[in-house]
Amino acid sequence: MVETPDFRIDLVTKRVVLTSGSDVRLTPTEWHLLEILVRNAGRLVSQRQLLQEVWGPTYVDQSNYLRQFMAQLRRKLEPDPIRPRYFLTEPGMGVRFVPPAALSPSE
């Protein structure tokens, strides 16, 4: 279980709940992407690795898929998708899930 000030992720039951108590409905692809990022919390997961694990080896150069699905995840989970605090993209490199413990108290 991963808890943030804004949502809770239960990897066992494959459930995401906002702090308001609302369930977040994720597509299988969104869930797969989220699960990889959460299991690698704090570490940069390369675009190539995400594309290969979620979409398969023939999609490793299709970064538009990753951009689209990360935008969807941010809209569903980030309090301000324009200024993400949990799912950070490092352009040309990959994506990092920043666990709550890594957030500074001012955030």
Short mmCIF file of C-alpha atoms in Angstrom, two decimals:
data_model
loop_
_atom_site.label_atom_id
_atom_site.label_comp_id
_atom_site.label_asym_id
_atom_site.label_seq_id
_atom_site.Cartn_x
_atom_site.Cartn_y
_atom_site.Cartn_z
CA MET A 1 0.00 0.00 0.00
CA VAL A 2 1.28 3.43 -0.96
CA GLU A 3 -0.32 6.44 0.66
CA THR A 4 0.08 10.05 -0.38
CA PRO A 5 -1.74 13.12 0.94
CA ASP A 6 -3.94 12.92 -2.19
CA PHE A 7 -4.52 9.24 -2.96
CA ARG A 8 -3.89 5.66 -1.80
CA ILE A 9 -2.67 2.84 -4.07
CA ASP A 10 -3.24 -0.77 -3.08
CA LEU A 11 -1.13 -2.96 -5.37
CA VAL A 12 -2.67 -6.19 -4.02
CA THR A 13 -6.31 -5.29 -4.71
CA LYS A 14 -5.37 -3.10 -7.72
CA ARG A 15 -7.31 -0.19 -6.34
CA VAL A 16 -6.66 3.55 -6.21
CA VAL A 17 -8.72 5.75 -3.88
CA LEU A 18 -8.58 9.53 -3.58
CA THR A 19 -8.46 11.01 -0.08
CA SER A 20 -12.04 12.15 -0.71
CA GLY A 21 -12.94 8.45 -0.74
CA SER A 22 -13.66 8.26 -4.47
CA ASP A 23 -12.38 5.26 -6.38
CA VAL A 24 -10.20 6.12 -9.34
CA ARG A 25 -10.97 4.09 -12.43
CA LEU A 26 -7.85 3.21 -14.36
CA THR A 27 -7.59 1.40 -17.67
CA PRO A 28 -5.46 -1.77 -17.69
CA THR A 29 -2.70 0.18 -19.46
CA GLU A 30 -2.84 3.03 -16.90
CA TRP A 31 -2.71 0.50 -14.08
CA HIS A 32 0.29 -1.32 -15.60
CA LEU A 33 2.16 1.97 -15.97
CA LEU A 34 1.27 3.06 -12.43
CA GLU A 35 2.31 -0.29 -10.97
CA ILE A 36 5.75 -0.17 -12.63
CA LEU A 37 6.35 3.38 -11.38
CA VAL A 38 5.18 2.63 -7.82
CA ARG A 39 7.26 -0.55 -7.61
CA ASN A 40 10.27 1.56 -8.60
CA ALA A 41 9.41 4.47 -6.30
CA GLY A 42 12.08 7.14 -6.19
CA ARG A 43 13.97 5.67 -9.14
CA LEU A 44 13.95 6.97 -12.68
CA VAL A 45 12.32 4.43 -15.00
CA SER A 46 13.49 4.97 -18.56
CA GLN A 47 11.04 5.72 -21.35
CA ARG A 48 12.36 2.67 -23.18
CA GLN A 49 11.74 0.37 -20.19
CA LEU A 50 8.21 1.69 -19.66
CA LEU A 51 7.33 1.39 -23.34
CA GLN A 52 8.73 -2.13 -23.55
CA GLU A 53 7.07 -3.38 -20.35
CA VAL A 54 3.66 -1.79 -20.98
CA TRP A 55 3.31 -1.92 -24.78
CA GLY A 56 5.95 -4.44 -25.87
CA PRO A 57 9.28 -4.39 -27.73
CA THR A 58 7.85 -3.03 -30.99
CA TYR A 59 6.83 0.21 -29.23
CA VAL A 60 10.15 1.23 -27.63
CA ASP A 61 10.39 4.29 -29.88
CA GLN A 62 6.77 5.41 -29.49
CA SER A 63 7.20 8.01 -26.75
CA ASN A 64 3.87 9.59 -27.72
CA TYR A 65 2.09 6.62 -26.08
CA LEU A 66 3.92 7.25 -22.85
CA ARG A 67 3.22 11.01 -22.93
CA GLN A 68 -0.48 10.41 -23.51
CA PHE A 69 -0.91 7.87 -20.73
CA MET A 70 1.18 9.86 -18.24
CA ALA A 71 -1.05 12.87 -18.92
CA GLN A 72 -4.11 10.69 -18.20
CA LEU A 73 -2.60 9.41 -14.94
CA ARG A 74 -1.73 12.93 -13.84
CA ARG A 75 -5.27 14.16 -14.59
CA LYS A 76 -6.67 11.36 -12.44
CA LEU A 77 -4.19 11.45 -9.53
CA GLU A 78 -2.26 14.71 -9.29
CA PRO A 79 -3.89 17.61 -7.38
CA ASP A 80 -2.50 19.94 -10.08
CA PRO A 81 -1.66 17.97 -13.25
CA ILE A 82 0.14 20.98 -14.74
CA ARG A 83 2.58 20.99 -11.79
CA PRO A 84 2.95 17.30 -10.90
CA ARG A 85 4.41 16.37 -7.55
CA TYR A 86 4.21 12.57 -7.70
CA PHE A 87 4.82 11.61 -11.34
CA LEU A 88 7.78 13.57 -12.65
CA THR A 89 8.97 13.33 -16.24
CA GLU A 90 12.62 13.89 -16.93
CA PRO A 91 12.57 14.87 -20.63
CA GLY A 92 14.31 12.41 -22.90
CA MET A 93 15.07 10.10 -19.98
CA GLY A 94 12.00 8.71 -18.25
CA VAL A 95 9.52 9.06 -15.41
CA ARG A 96 9.93 8.94 -11.65
CA PHE A 97 7.25 8.31 -8.99
CA VAL A 98 8.18 10.46 -6.02
CA PRO A 99 6.96 8.71 -2.89
CA PRO A 100 5.44 10.85 -0.10
CA ALA A 101 8.47 10.42 2.17
CA ALA A 102 10.58 12.13 -0.49
CA LEU A 103 8.34 15.20 -0.60
CA SER A 104 9.45 18.14 1.46
CA PRO A 105 7.08 19.35 4.22
CA SER A 106 6.41 22.58 2.31
CA GLU A 107 4.89 20.64 -0.60
#
